[in-house]
């Protein structure tokens, strides 16, 4: 029921209806001309092409109607394969973690399950989350990034795992990891202003909007992570304090 009620399913049904209408109109035109599109034997080349088009339209419509459910089943098979869920569809630790995240879902879940995020300081944690939501344009030079080389390598190792790579293939969404954002996000989490951060890095085009967008999306990811850590009071407190620190100036959107 959830799959059928999704916006994507609704959109595909609309597309399928359009294809069906187009096919029906072509069939009526053929019949009006006294041609049976299902007739066997030699047909004029132009007419034969029209009958083939009708069949293709019907086939595409059928595919559109079945696609959402097919994708859902593909995801179920993926989750069972990687032991996020069991064959009876009960949840393991992976699936329970996955329910909390809406950005880079499998990537962040794997980092969470591997414990890579557990021992990070508030600044480092926010920097990593910033690196998961944006890619900086070429020509940006960030000083101090070498200090986080070891941390970045651990994250890249997770990024290259089969489960994370396969998740990107299934969702058709690109994986994002920008290590240059670690020192930038850390600086914001530690109270530096946007002008101060921009003054400390070199760039060829204005990236202020890119950074603000990254800070806001990383804040959303922080809130998701806090929910995932709900059974760990120390981590919840750390993220809660971090959220207060980063929710200021350009990042704090007032209704």
Short mmCIF file of C-alpha atoms in Angstrom, two decimals:
data_model
loop_
_atom_site.label_atom_id
_atom_site.label_comp_id
_atom_site.label_asym_id
_atom_site.label_seq_id
_atom_site.Cartn_x
_atom_site.Cartn_y
_atom_site.Cartn_z
CA UNK A 1 0.00 0.00 0.00
CA UNK A 2 2.85 2.38 0.80
CA UNK A 3 4.55 1.65 -2.52
CA UNK A 4 1.34 2.21 -4.46
CA UNK A 5 0.61 5.47 -2.58
CA UNK A 6 4.09 6.93 -3.17
CA UNK A 7 4.49 10.02 -5.34
CA UNK A 8 6.76 8.11 -7.71
CA UNK A 9 4.08 5.46 -8.25
CA UNK A 10 1.47 8.16 -8.86
CA UNK A 11 3.77 9.86 -11.38
CA UNK A 12 4.43 6.58 -13.17
CA UNK A 13 0.72 5.79 -13.31
CA UNK A 14 0.14 9.16 -14.95
CA UNK A 15 2.87 8.37 -17.47
CA UNK A 16 1.37 4.93 -18.13
CA UNK A 17 -2.07 6.44 -18.67
CA UNK A 18 -0.60 8.87 -21.18
CA UNK A 19 1.10 6.05 -23.07
CA UNK A 20 -2.12 4.02 -23.07
CA UNK A 21 -4.10 6.97 -24.43
CA UNK A 22 -1.53 7.46 -27.18
CA UNK A 23 -1.67 3.77 -28.10
CA UNK A 24 -5.48 3.77 -28.09
CA UNK A 25 -5.61 6.82 -30.35
CA UNK A 26 -3.25 5.15 -32.83
CA UNK A 27 -5.30 1.93 -32.77
CA UNK A 28 -8.53 3.87 -33.47
CA UNK A 29 -6.86 5.64 -36.38
CA UNK A 30 -5.72 2.31 -37.83
CA UNK A 31 -9.17 0.75 -37.45
CA UNK A 32 -10.78 3.82 -39.01
CA UNK A 33 -8.50 3.25 -41.98
CA UNK A 34 -9.72 -0.34 -42.13
CA UNK A 35 -6.48 -1.85 -40.85
CA UNK A 36 -6.28 -4.58 -38.24
CA UNK A 37 -3.04 -3.98 -36.34
CA UNK A 38 -3.05 -7.61 -35.18
CA UNK A 39 -3.40 -9.00 -38.69
CA UNK A 40 -0.66 -11.29 -39.85
CA UNK A 41 0.87 -11.10 -43.26
CA UNK A 42 2.48 -8.34 -45.23
CA UNK A 43 1.52 -4.82 -44.31
CA UNK A 44 2.72 -1.61 -45.95
CA UNK A 45 5.94 -0.42 -44.33
CA UNK A 46 4.38 2.73 -42.82
CA UNK A 47 1.42 0.81 -41.40
CA UNK A 48 3.65 -1.93 -40.02
CA UNK A 49 5.73 0.74 -38.27
CA UNK A 50 2.59 2.18 -36.66
CA UNK A 51 1.48 -1.22 -35.37
CA UNK A 52 4.93 -1.76 -33.87
CA UNK A 53 4.71 1.65 -32.18
CA UNK A 54 1.36 0.72 -30.62
CA UNK A 55 2.85 -2.44 -29.15
CA UNK A 56 5.85 -0.52 -27.81
CA UNK A 57 3.59 2.03 -26.16
CA UNK A 58 1.56 -0.73 -24.48
CA UNK A 59 4.74 -2.43 -23.31
CA UNK A 60 6.17 0.82 -21.89
CA UNK A 61 2.90 1.50 -20.06
CA UNK A 62 2.97 -1.96 -18.50
CA UNK A 63 6.60 -1.45 -17.45
CA UNK A 64 5.79 1.91 -15.82
CA UNK A 65 3.00 0.33 -13.77
CA UNK A 66 5.25 -2.48 -12.51
CA UNK A 67 8.44 -0.47 -11.97
CA UNK A 68 7.81 0.88 -8.45
CA UNK A 69 7.06 -2.57 -7.03
CA UNK A 70 10.01 -4.05 -8.91
CA UNK A 71 12.34 -1.45 -7.37
CA UNK A 72 10.92 -2.13 -3.92
CA UNK A 73 11.58 -5.86 -4.28
CA UNK A 74 15.11 -5.09 -5.49
CA UNK A 75 15.76 -3.14 -2.30
CA UNK A 76 14.38 -5.98 -0.16
CA UNK A 77 16.73 -8.45 -1.85
CA UNK A 78 19.62 -6.02 -1.28
CA UNK A 79 18.83 -5.69 2.44
CA UNK A 80 18.54 -9.45 2.88
CA UNK A 81 21.78 -10.06 0.99
CA UNK A 82 23.70 -7.72 3.30
CA UNK A 83 21.90 -9.00 6.43
CA UNK A 84 20.19 -5.73 7.27
CA UNK A 85 16.97 -7.74 7.42
CA UNK A 86 16.30 -11.47 7.71
CA UNK A 87 14.48 -13.69 5.24
CA UNK A 88 11.31 -13.28 7.31
CA UNK A 89 11.79 -9.46 6.94
CA UNK A 90 12.54 -8.94 10.63
CA UNK A 91 15.09 -6.19 11.33
CA UNK A 92 18.72 -6.66 12.29
CA UNK A 93 20.98 -3.85 13.57
CA UNK A 94 21.57 -2.52 10.06
CA UNK A 95 17.90 -2.06 9.27
CA UNK A 96 17.24 -0.47 12.66
CA UNK A 97 20.03 2.05 12.03
CA UNK A 98 18.84 2.65 8.48
CA UNK A 99 15.40 3.80 9.65
CA UNK A 100 16.90 6.96 11.16
CA UNK A 101 18.73 8.34 8.13
CA UNK A 102 17.43 10.19 5.08
CA UNK A 103 20.76 11.45 3.66
CA UNK A 104 23.31 8.99 2.20
CA UNK A 105 21.33 6.34 4.09
CA UNK A 106 23.46 3.21 3.69
CA UNK A 107 26.78 5.09 3.77
CA UNK A 108 26.00 6.82 7.08
CA UNK A 109 24.46 3.61 8.48
CA UNK A 110 27.69 1.72 7.76
CA UNK A 111 29.79 4.44 9.41
CA UNK A 112 27.42 4.30 12.37
CA UNK A 113 27.60 0.50 12.63
CA UNK A 114 31.39 0.46 12.27
CA UNK A 115 31.67 2.87 15.22
CA UNK A 116 33.74 5.35 13.22
CA UNK A 117 31.62 8.27 14.43
CA UNK A 118 31.64 7.27 18.10
CA UNK A 119 35.01 8.67 19.17
CA UNK A 120 35.01 11.92 17.17
CA UNK A 121 34.98 15.31 18.80
CA UNK A 122 32.04 17.60 18.10
CA UNK A 123 34.04 19.53 15.52
CA UNK A 124 35.34 16.43 13.77
CA UNK A 125 31.90 14.86 13.71
CA UNK A 126 30.32 17.93 12.14
CA UNK A 127 33.18 18.15 9.65
CA UNK A 128 32.61 14.55 8.57
CA UNK A 129 28.87 15.12 8.19
CA UNK A 130 29.58 18.23 6.09
CA UNK A 131 31.79 16.09 3.89
CA UNK A 132 28.88 13.73 3.26
CA UNK A 133 26.47 16.34 1.90
CA UNK A 134 28.41 18.45 -0.61
CA UNK A 135 31.20 18.35 -3.16
CA UNK A 136 33.32 21.48 -3.44
CA UNK A 137 34.09 22.86 -6.90
CA UNK A 138 37.56 22.45 -8.31
CA UNK A 139 40.11 25.08 -7.39
CA UNK A 140 39.26 25.17 -3.67
CA UNK A 141 42.30 24.87 -1.42
CA UNK A 142 41.68 24.13 2.25
CA UNK A 143 44.61 24.36 4.67
CA UNK A 144 44.82 21.83 7.48
CA UNK A 145 43.14 18.99 5.63
CA UNK A 146 46.19 16.73 6.01
CA UNK A 147 45.53 16.50 9.76
CA UNK A 148 42.42 14.45 8.97
CA UNK A 149 44.03 12.13 6.43
CA UNK A 150 43.77 9.05 8.65
CA UNK A 151 40.14 9.74 9.50
CA UNK A 152 39.30 10.33 5.84
CA UNK A 153 40.99 7.07 4.87
CA UNK A 154 38.79 5.13 7.32
CA UNK A 155 35.71 6.73 5.80
CA UNK A 156 36.88 6.01 2.26
CA UNK A 157 37.36 2.35 3.21
CA UNK A 158 33.68 2.21 4.18
CA UNK A 159 32.69 4.13 1.06
CA UNK A 160 34.38 1.48 -1.11
CA UNK A 161 32.65 -1.49 0.51
CA UNK A 162 30.33 -3.62 -1.61
CA UNK A 163 27.21 -2.68 0.33
CA UNK A 164 27.75 1.08 -0.02
CA UNK A 165 28.68 0.88 -3.70
CA UNK A 166 25.75 -1.40 -4.45
CA UNK A 167 23.37 0.93 -2.63
CA UNK A 168 24.39 3.75 -4.97
CA UNK A 169 23.72 1.54 -7.99
CA UNK A 170 20.27 0.57 -6.71
CA UNK A 171 19.17 4.08 -5.76
CA UNK A 172 20.79 5.73 -8.81
CA UNK A 173 22.09 8.42 -6.44
CA UNK A 174 25.73 9.51 -6.33
CA UNK A 175 27.83 8.87 -3.24
CA UNK A 176 29.31 12.01 -1.75
CA UNK A 177 32.52 12.26 0.23
CA UNK A 178 34.42 15.56 0.38
CA UNK A 179 37.35 15.36 2.84
CA UNK A 180 38.10 19.06 2.34
CA UNK A 181 34.91 19.80 4.28
CA UNK A 182 36.24 18.29 7.52
CA UNK A 183 38.32 21.32 8.58
CA UNK A 184 35.67 23.70 7.22
CA UNK A 185 32.83 22.04 9.15
CA UNK A 186 35.03 21.77 12.23
CA UNK A 187 35.75 25.50 12.08
CA UNK A 188 32.03 26.31 11.91
CA UNK A 189 31.29 23.93 14.80
CA UNK A 190 33.98 25.65 16.86
CA UNK A 191 32.43 29.08 16.40
CA UNK A 192 34.25 30.63 13.45
CA UNK A 193 32.12 32.91 11.29
CA UNK A 194 31.51 32.36 7.60
CA UNK A 195 33.74 35.36 6.59
CA UNK A 196 36.55 33.99 8.79
CA UNK A 197 36.27 30.56 7.19
CA UNK A 198 36.22 32.02 3.68
CA UNK A 199 39.29 34.10 4.48
CA UNK A 200 41.19 30.97 5.52
CA UNK A 201 40.66 29.07 2.25
CA UNK A 202 41.48 29.78 -1.39
CA UNK A 203 38.79 29.50 -4.07
CA UNK A 204 38.21 30.66 -7.63
CA UNK A 205 34.43 31.16 -7.50
CA UNK A 206 32.15 32.24 -4.67
CA UNK A 207 31.41 29.21 -2.46
CA UNK A 208 29.62 30.95 0.41
CA UNK A 209 26.22 29.56 -0.68
CA UNK A 210 27.71 26.08 -1.07
CA UNK A 211 29.10 26.18 2.47
CA UNK A 212 25.87 27.47 4.02
CA UNK A 213 23.91 24.75 2.22
CA UNK A 214 26.37 22.14 3.46
CA UNK A 215 26.15 23.42 7.06
CA UNK A 216 22.34 23.23 6.95
CA UNK A 217 22.21 19.72 5.49
CA UNK A 218 24.87 18.54 7.94
CA UNK A 219 22.70 19.95 10.73
CA UNK A 220 19.80 17.81 9.46
CA UNK A 221 22.09 14.78 9.43
CA UNK A 222 23.13 15.64 13.00
CA UNK A 223 19.51 15.47 14.12
CA UNK A 224 19.08 12.11 12.41
CA UNK A 225 22.25 10.83 14.07
CA UNK A 226 21.03 12.00 17.49
CA UNK A 227 17.89 9.89 17.02
CA UNK A 228 20.00 6.89 16.03
CA UNK A 229 22.04 7.34 19.22
CA UNK A 230 18.97 7.59 21.44
CA UNK A 231 20.11 4.68 23.62
CA UNK A 232 23.51 6.31 24.26
CA UNK A 233 23.04 9.36 26.54
CA UNK A 234 26.63 10.54 26.16
CA UNK A 235 26.40 10.66 22.39
CA UNK A 236 22.96 12.30 22.52
CA UNK A 237 24.35 15.04 24.77
CA UNK A 238 27.35 15.58 22.48
CA UNK A 239 25.16 15.94 19.38
CA UNK A 240 22.66 18.14 21.21
CA UNK A 241 25.46 20.50 22.21
CA UNK A 242 26.79 20.43 18.66
CA UNK A 243 23.39 21.34 17.24
CA UNK A 244 23.21 24.39 19.50
CA UNK A 245 26.66 25.50 18.36
CA UNK A 246 26.07 25.14 14.61
CA UNK A 247 22.53 26.60 14.62
CA UNK A 248 23.49 30.24 14.29
CA UNK A 249 23.87 33.10 11.80
CA UNK A 250 23.48 31.92 8.19
CA UNK A 251 22.53 28.36 9.22
CA UNK A 252 19.71 29.35 11.53
CA UNK A 253 16.66 29.71 9.27
CA UNK A 254 13.86 31.62 10.97
CA UNK A 255 10.22 30.94 10.03
#
